[in-house]
CSV table of C-alpha atoms and ligand atoms in Angstrom, one decimal:
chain,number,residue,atom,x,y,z
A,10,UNK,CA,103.2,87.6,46.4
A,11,UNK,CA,102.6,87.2,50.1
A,12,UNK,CA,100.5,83.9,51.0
A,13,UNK,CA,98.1,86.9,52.8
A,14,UNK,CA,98.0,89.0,49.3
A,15,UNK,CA,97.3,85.5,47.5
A,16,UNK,CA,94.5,85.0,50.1
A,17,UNK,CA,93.2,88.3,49.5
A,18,UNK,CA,93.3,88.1,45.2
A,19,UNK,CA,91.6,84.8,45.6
A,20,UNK,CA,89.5,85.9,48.5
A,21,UNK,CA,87.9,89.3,47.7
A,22,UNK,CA,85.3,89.7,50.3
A,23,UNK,CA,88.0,89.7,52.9
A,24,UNK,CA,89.2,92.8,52.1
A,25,UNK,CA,86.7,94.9,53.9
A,26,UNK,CA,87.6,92.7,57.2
A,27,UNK,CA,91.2,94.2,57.3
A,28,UNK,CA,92.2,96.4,60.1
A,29,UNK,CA,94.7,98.4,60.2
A,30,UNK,CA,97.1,97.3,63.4
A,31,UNK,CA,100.5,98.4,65.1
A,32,UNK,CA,102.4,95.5,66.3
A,33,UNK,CA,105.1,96.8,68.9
A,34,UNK,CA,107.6,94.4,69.1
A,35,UNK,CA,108.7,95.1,73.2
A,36,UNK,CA,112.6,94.7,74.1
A,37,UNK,CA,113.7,95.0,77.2
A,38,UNK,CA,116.7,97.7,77.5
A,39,UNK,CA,119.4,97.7,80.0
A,40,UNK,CA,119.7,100.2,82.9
A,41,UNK,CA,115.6,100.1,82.5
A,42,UNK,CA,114.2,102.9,80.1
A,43,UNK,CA,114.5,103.3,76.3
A,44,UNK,CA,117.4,105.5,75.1
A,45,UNK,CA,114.7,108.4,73.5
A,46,UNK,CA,112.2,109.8,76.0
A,47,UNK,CA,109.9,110.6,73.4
A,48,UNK,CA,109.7,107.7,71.8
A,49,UNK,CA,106.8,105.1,72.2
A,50,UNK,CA,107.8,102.4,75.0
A,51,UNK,CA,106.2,99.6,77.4
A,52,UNK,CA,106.5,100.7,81.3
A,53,UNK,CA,109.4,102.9,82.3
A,54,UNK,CA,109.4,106.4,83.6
A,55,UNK,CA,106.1,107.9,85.1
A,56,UNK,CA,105.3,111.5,83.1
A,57,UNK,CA,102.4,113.5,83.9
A,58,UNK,CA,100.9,116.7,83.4
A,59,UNK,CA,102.4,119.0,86.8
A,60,UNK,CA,99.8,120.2,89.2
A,61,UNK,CA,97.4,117.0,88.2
A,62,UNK,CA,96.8,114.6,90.7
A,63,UNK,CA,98.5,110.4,89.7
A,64,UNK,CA,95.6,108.6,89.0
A,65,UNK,CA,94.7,105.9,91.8
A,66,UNK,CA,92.4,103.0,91.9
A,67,UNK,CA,89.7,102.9,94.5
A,68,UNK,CA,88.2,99.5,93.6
A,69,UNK,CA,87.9,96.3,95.2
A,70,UNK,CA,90.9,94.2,95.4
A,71,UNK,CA,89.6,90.7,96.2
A,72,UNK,CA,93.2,89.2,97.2
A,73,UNK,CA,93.1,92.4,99.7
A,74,UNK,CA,90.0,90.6,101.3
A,75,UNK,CA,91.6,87.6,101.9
A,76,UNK,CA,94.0,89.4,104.4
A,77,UNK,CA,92.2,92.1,105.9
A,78,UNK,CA,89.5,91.2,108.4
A,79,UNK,CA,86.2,92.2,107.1
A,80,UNK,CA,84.3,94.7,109.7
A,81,UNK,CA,81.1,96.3,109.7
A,82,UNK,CA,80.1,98.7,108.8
A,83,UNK,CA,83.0,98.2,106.2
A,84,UNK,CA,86.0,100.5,106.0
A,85,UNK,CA,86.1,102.7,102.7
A,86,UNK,CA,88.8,100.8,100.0
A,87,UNK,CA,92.2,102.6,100.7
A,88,UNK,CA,93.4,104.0,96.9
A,89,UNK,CA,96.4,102.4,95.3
A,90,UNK,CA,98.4,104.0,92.6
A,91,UNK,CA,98.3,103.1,88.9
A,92,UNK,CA,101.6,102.1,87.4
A,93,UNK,CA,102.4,103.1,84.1
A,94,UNK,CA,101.6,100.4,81.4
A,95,UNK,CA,102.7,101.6,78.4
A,96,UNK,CA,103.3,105.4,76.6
A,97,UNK,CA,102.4,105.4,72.7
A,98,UNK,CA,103.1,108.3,70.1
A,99,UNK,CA,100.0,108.8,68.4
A,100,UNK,CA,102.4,109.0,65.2
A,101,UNK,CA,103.0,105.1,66.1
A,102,UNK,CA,99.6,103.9,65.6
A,103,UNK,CA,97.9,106.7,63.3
A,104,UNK,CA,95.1,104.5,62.9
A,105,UNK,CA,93.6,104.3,66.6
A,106,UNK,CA,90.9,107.5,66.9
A,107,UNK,CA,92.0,109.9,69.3
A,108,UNK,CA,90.8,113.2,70.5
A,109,UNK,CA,91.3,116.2,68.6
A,110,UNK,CA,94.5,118.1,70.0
A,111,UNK,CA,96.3,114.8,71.3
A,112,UNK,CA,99.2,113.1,70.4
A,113,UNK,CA,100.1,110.7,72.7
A,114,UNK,CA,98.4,107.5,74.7
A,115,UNK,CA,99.4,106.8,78.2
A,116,UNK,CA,97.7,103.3,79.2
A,117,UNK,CA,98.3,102.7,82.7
A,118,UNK,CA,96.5,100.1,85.3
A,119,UNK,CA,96.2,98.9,88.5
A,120,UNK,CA,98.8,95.8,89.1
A,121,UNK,CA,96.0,94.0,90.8
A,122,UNK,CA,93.1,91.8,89.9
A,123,UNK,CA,89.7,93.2,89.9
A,124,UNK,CA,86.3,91.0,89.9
A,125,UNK,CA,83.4,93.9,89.9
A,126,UNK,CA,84.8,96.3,87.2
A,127,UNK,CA,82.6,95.5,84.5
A,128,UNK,CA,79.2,95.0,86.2
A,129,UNK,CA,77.3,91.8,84.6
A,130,UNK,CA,80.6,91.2,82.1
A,131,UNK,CA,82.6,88.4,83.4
A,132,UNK,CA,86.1,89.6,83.9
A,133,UNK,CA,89.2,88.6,86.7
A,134,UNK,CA,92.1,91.2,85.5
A,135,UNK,CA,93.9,94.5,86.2
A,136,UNK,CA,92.2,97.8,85.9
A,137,UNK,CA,92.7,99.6,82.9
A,138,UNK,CA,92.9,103.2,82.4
A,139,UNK,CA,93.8,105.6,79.1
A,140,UNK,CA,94.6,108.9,78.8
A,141,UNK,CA,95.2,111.1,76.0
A,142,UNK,CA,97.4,113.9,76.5
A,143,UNK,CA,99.7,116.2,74.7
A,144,UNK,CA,103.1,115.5,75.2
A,145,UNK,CA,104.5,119.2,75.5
A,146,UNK,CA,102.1,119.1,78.4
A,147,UNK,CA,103.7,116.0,80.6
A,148,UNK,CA,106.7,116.5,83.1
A,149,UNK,CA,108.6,113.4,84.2
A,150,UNK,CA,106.6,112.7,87.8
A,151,UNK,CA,107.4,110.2,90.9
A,152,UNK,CA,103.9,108.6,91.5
A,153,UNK,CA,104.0,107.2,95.0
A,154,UNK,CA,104.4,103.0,94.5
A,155,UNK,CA,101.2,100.8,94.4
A,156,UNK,CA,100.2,100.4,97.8
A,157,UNK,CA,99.2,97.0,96.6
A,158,UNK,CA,100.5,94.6,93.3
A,159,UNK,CA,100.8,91.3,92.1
A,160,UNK,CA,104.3,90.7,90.5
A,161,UNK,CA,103.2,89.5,87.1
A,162,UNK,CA,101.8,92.5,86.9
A,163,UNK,CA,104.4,94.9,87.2
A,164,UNK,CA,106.3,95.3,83.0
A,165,UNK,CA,109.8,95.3,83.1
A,166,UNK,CA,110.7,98.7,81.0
A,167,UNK,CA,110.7,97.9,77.2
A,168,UNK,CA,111.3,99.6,74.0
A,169,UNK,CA,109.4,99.0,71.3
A,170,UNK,CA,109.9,98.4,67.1
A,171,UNK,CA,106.2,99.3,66.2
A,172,UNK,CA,105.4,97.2,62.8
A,173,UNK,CA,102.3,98.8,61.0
A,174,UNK,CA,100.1,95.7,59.2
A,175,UNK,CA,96.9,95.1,58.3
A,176,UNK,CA,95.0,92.6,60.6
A,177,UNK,CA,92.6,90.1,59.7
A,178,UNK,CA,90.1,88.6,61.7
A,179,UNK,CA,89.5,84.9,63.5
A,180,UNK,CA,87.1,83.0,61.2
A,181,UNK,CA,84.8,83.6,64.6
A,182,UNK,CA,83.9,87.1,63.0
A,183,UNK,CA,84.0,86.6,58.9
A,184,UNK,CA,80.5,85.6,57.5
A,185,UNK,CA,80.1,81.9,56.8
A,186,UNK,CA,80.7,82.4,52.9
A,187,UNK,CA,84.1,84.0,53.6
A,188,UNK,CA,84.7,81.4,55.9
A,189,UNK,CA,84.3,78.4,53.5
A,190,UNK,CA,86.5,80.0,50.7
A,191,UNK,CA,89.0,80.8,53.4
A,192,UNK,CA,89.5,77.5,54.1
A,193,UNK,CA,89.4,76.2,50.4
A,194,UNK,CA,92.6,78.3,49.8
A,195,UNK,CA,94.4,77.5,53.0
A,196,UNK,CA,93.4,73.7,52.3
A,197,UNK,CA,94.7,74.2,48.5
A,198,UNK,CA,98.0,76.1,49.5
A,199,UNK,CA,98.6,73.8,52.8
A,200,UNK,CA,98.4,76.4,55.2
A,201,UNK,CA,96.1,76.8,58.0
A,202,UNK,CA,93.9,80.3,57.9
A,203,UNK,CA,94.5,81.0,62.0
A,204,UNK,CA,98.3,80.0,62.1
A,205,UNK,CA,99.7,81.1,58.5
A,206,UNK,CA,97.0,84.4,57.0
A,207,UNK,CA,94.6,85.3,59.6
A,208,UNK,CA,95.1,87.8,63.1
A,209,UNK,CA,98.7,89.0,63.7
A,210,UNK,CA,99.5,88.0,67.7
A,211,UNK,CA,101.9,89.8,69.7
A,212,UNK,CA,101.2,93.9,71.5
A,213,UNK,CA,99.0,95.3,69.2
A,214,UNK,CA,97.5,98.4,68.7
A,215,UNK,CA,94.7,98.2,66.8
A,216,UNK,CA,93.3,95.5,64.5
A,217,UNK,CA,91.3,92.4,66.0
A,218,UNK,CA,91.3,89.7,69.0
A,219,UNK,CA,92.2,86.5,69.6
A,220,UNK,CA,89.0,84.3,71.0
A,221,UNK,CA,90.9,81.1,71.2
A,222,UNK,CA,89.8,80.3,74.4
A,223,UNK,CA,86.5,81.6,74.4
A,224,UNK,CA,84.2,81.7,71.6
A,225,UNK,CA,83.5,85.1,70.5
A,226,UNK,CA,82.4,87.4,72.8
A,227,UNK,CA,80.8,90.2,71.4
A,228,UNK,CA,82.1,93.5,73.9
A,229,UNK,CA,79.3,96.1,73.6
A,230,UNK,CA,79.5,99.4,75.4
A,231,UNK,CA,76.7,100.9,78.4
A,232,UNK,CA,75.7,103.1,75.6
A,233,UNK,CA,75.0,100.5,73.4
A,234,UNK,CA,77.7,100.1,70.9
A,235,UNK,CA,79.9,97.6,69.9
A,236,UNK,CA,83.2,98.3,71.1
A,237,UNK,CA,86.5,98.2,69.0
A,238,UNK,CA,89.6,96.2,70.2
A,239,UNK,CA,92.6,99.3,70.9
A,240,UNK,CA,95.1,97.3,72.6
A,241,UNK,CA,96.4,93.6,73.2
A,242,UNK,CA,99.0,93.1,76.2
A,243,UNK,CA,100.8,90.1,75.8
A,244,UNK,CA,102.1,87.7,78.3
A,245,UNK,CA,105.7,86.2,77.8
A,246,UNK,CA,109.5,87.5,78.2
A,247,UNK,CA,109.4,91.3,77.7
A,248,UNK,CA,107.8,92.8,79.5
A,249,UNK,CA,107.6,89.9,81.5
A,250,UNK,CA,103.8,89.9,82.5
A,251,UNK,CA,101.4,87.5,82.7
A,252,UNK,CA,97.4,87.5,82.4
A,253,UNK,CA,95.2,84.9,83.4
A,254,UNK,CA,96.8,81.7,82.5
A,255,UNK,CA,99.8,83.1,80.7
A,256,UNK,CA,97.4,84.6,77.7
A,257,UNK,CA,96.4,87.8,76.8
A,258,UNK,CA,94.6,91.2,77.8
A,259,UNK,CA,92.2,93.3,75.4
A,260,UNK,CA,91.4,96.8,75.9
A,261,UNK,CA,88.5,97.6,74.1
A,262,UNK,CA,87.2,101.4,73.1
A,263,UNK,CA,83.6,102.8,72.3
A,264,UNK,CA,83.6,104.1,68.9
A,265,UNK,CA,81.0,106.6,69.9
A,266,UNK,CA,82.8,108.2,72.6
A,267,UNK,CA,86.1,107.6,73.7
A,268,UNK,CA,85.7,108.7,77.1
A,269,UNK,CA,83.3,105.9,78.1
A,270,UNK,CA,84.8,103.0,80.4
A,271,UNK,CA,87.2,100.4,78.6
A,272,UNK,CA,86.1,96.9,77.7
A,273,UNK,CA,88.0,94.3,78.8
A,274,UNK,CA,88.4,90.6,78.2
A,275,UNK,CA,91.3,88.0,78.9
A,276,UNK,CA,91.3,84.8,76.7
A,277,UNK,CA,93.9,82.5,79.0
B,307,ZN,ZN1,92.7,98.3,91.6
B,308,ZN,ZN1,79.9,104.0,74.5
């Protein structure tokens, strides 16, 4: 048995905490872009439906303001292109809710930090974008480069060994009985709950956030709801990015409707 299935025989209650999660594994490849078009990947190739516009961002870029001299009345923000941040077959992570008729996830952002995003939310990061699509719909496409990007930004093409798991949360979100009896067994068995049972780290799709640098922040939609973490970027190696101080990005989803804007948080 598993320490995590021991956990969970003499831990019960945790069961209902388990989400199901996609680790990805990223690998750089050489010459730049996996060996299967198809398959799921970090970065790489640009695809997009033909005839549709490349999305661009039209925000604020407060390292732009730095080098630009402000003038009034103050010049519209020139666009700058997204860059692809990573393409995932539905079939990959079967457990993230998607739109009827879709099969695929393109997650792309803008390479550039952003401080006015998320309105009265606290957040210094890239812009994040999804988009659901059919594959049979997407052509390989040559978006124009980001007009503007910071390096750490920009993933080094990666392919991917998705891992399906269930994830358990930080004690941060368990009830305070659950999080006594978790630490009874980890105390009895010599493991610590965080490091040894609890939250799987790494790209993830699915499952639940780290808040080790933060205490939990609970990420509630404009509509009202509490949103659902879809995606953790990782810093590190492959894809060789990094978010605030070297830690990690989570893209979080309304469960109502999937269309509403991302939530975002880095814990650095
Ligand atoms: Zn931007
Ligand atoms: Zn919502």
């Amino acid at each position: 048995m598993t320490d995590t299935a021991a956990l969970l025989a003499a831990v019960p209650g945790l069961a209902r905490h388990l989400r199901p999660a996609t680790l990805l594994h990223p690998y750089a490849v050489p010459g730049g872009a996996p060996a299967d078009p198809a398959a799921s990947r970090i970065g790489g190739p640009a695809e997009w439906p033909p005839g549709e516009p490349w999305p661009h961002c039209t925000a604020r870029h407060p390292e732009e303001e730095d080098v630009l001299p402000r003038r009034a009345p103050e010049p519209p923000t020139a666009a700058t292109a997204l860059v692809p941040l990573a393409r995932i077959r539905a079939e990959d992570a079967p457990h993230l809710p998607r739109p009827p008729g879709t099969d695929l996830l393109q997650v792309l952002w803008c390479p550039n930090d952003h401080d006015d995003i998320q309105g009265e939310r606290y957040y210094y990061g890239p812009a994040v974008e999804l988009h659901w699509q059919r594959a049979a719909d997407l052509a390989p496409a040559t978006p124009p480069p980001p007009r503007l990007s910071a390096p750490e930004y920009l993933p080094r093409p990666c392919a991917v060994r998705p891992e399906h798991l269930l994830d358990l949360p930080d004690r941060d979100e368990l009830p305070e009985e659950l999080v006594r009896a978790v630490a009874e067994f980890a105390e009895q068995q010599g493991l610590e709950y965080e490091r040894d049972l609890g939250r799987a780290d790494g790209w993830k799709l699915g499952g639940w956030p780290s808040w080790h640098c933060t205490d939990l922040i609970p990420i509630d939609c404009h509509c009202g709801a509490r949103m659902r973490l879809l995606l953790t970027v990782e810093s590190g190696e492959d894809p060789d990015l990094s978010l605030g101080r070297h830690g990690e990005l989570h893209v979080f989803v309304c469960p109502v409707d999937p269309a509403h804007p991302v939530g975002l948080d880095i814990q650095g």
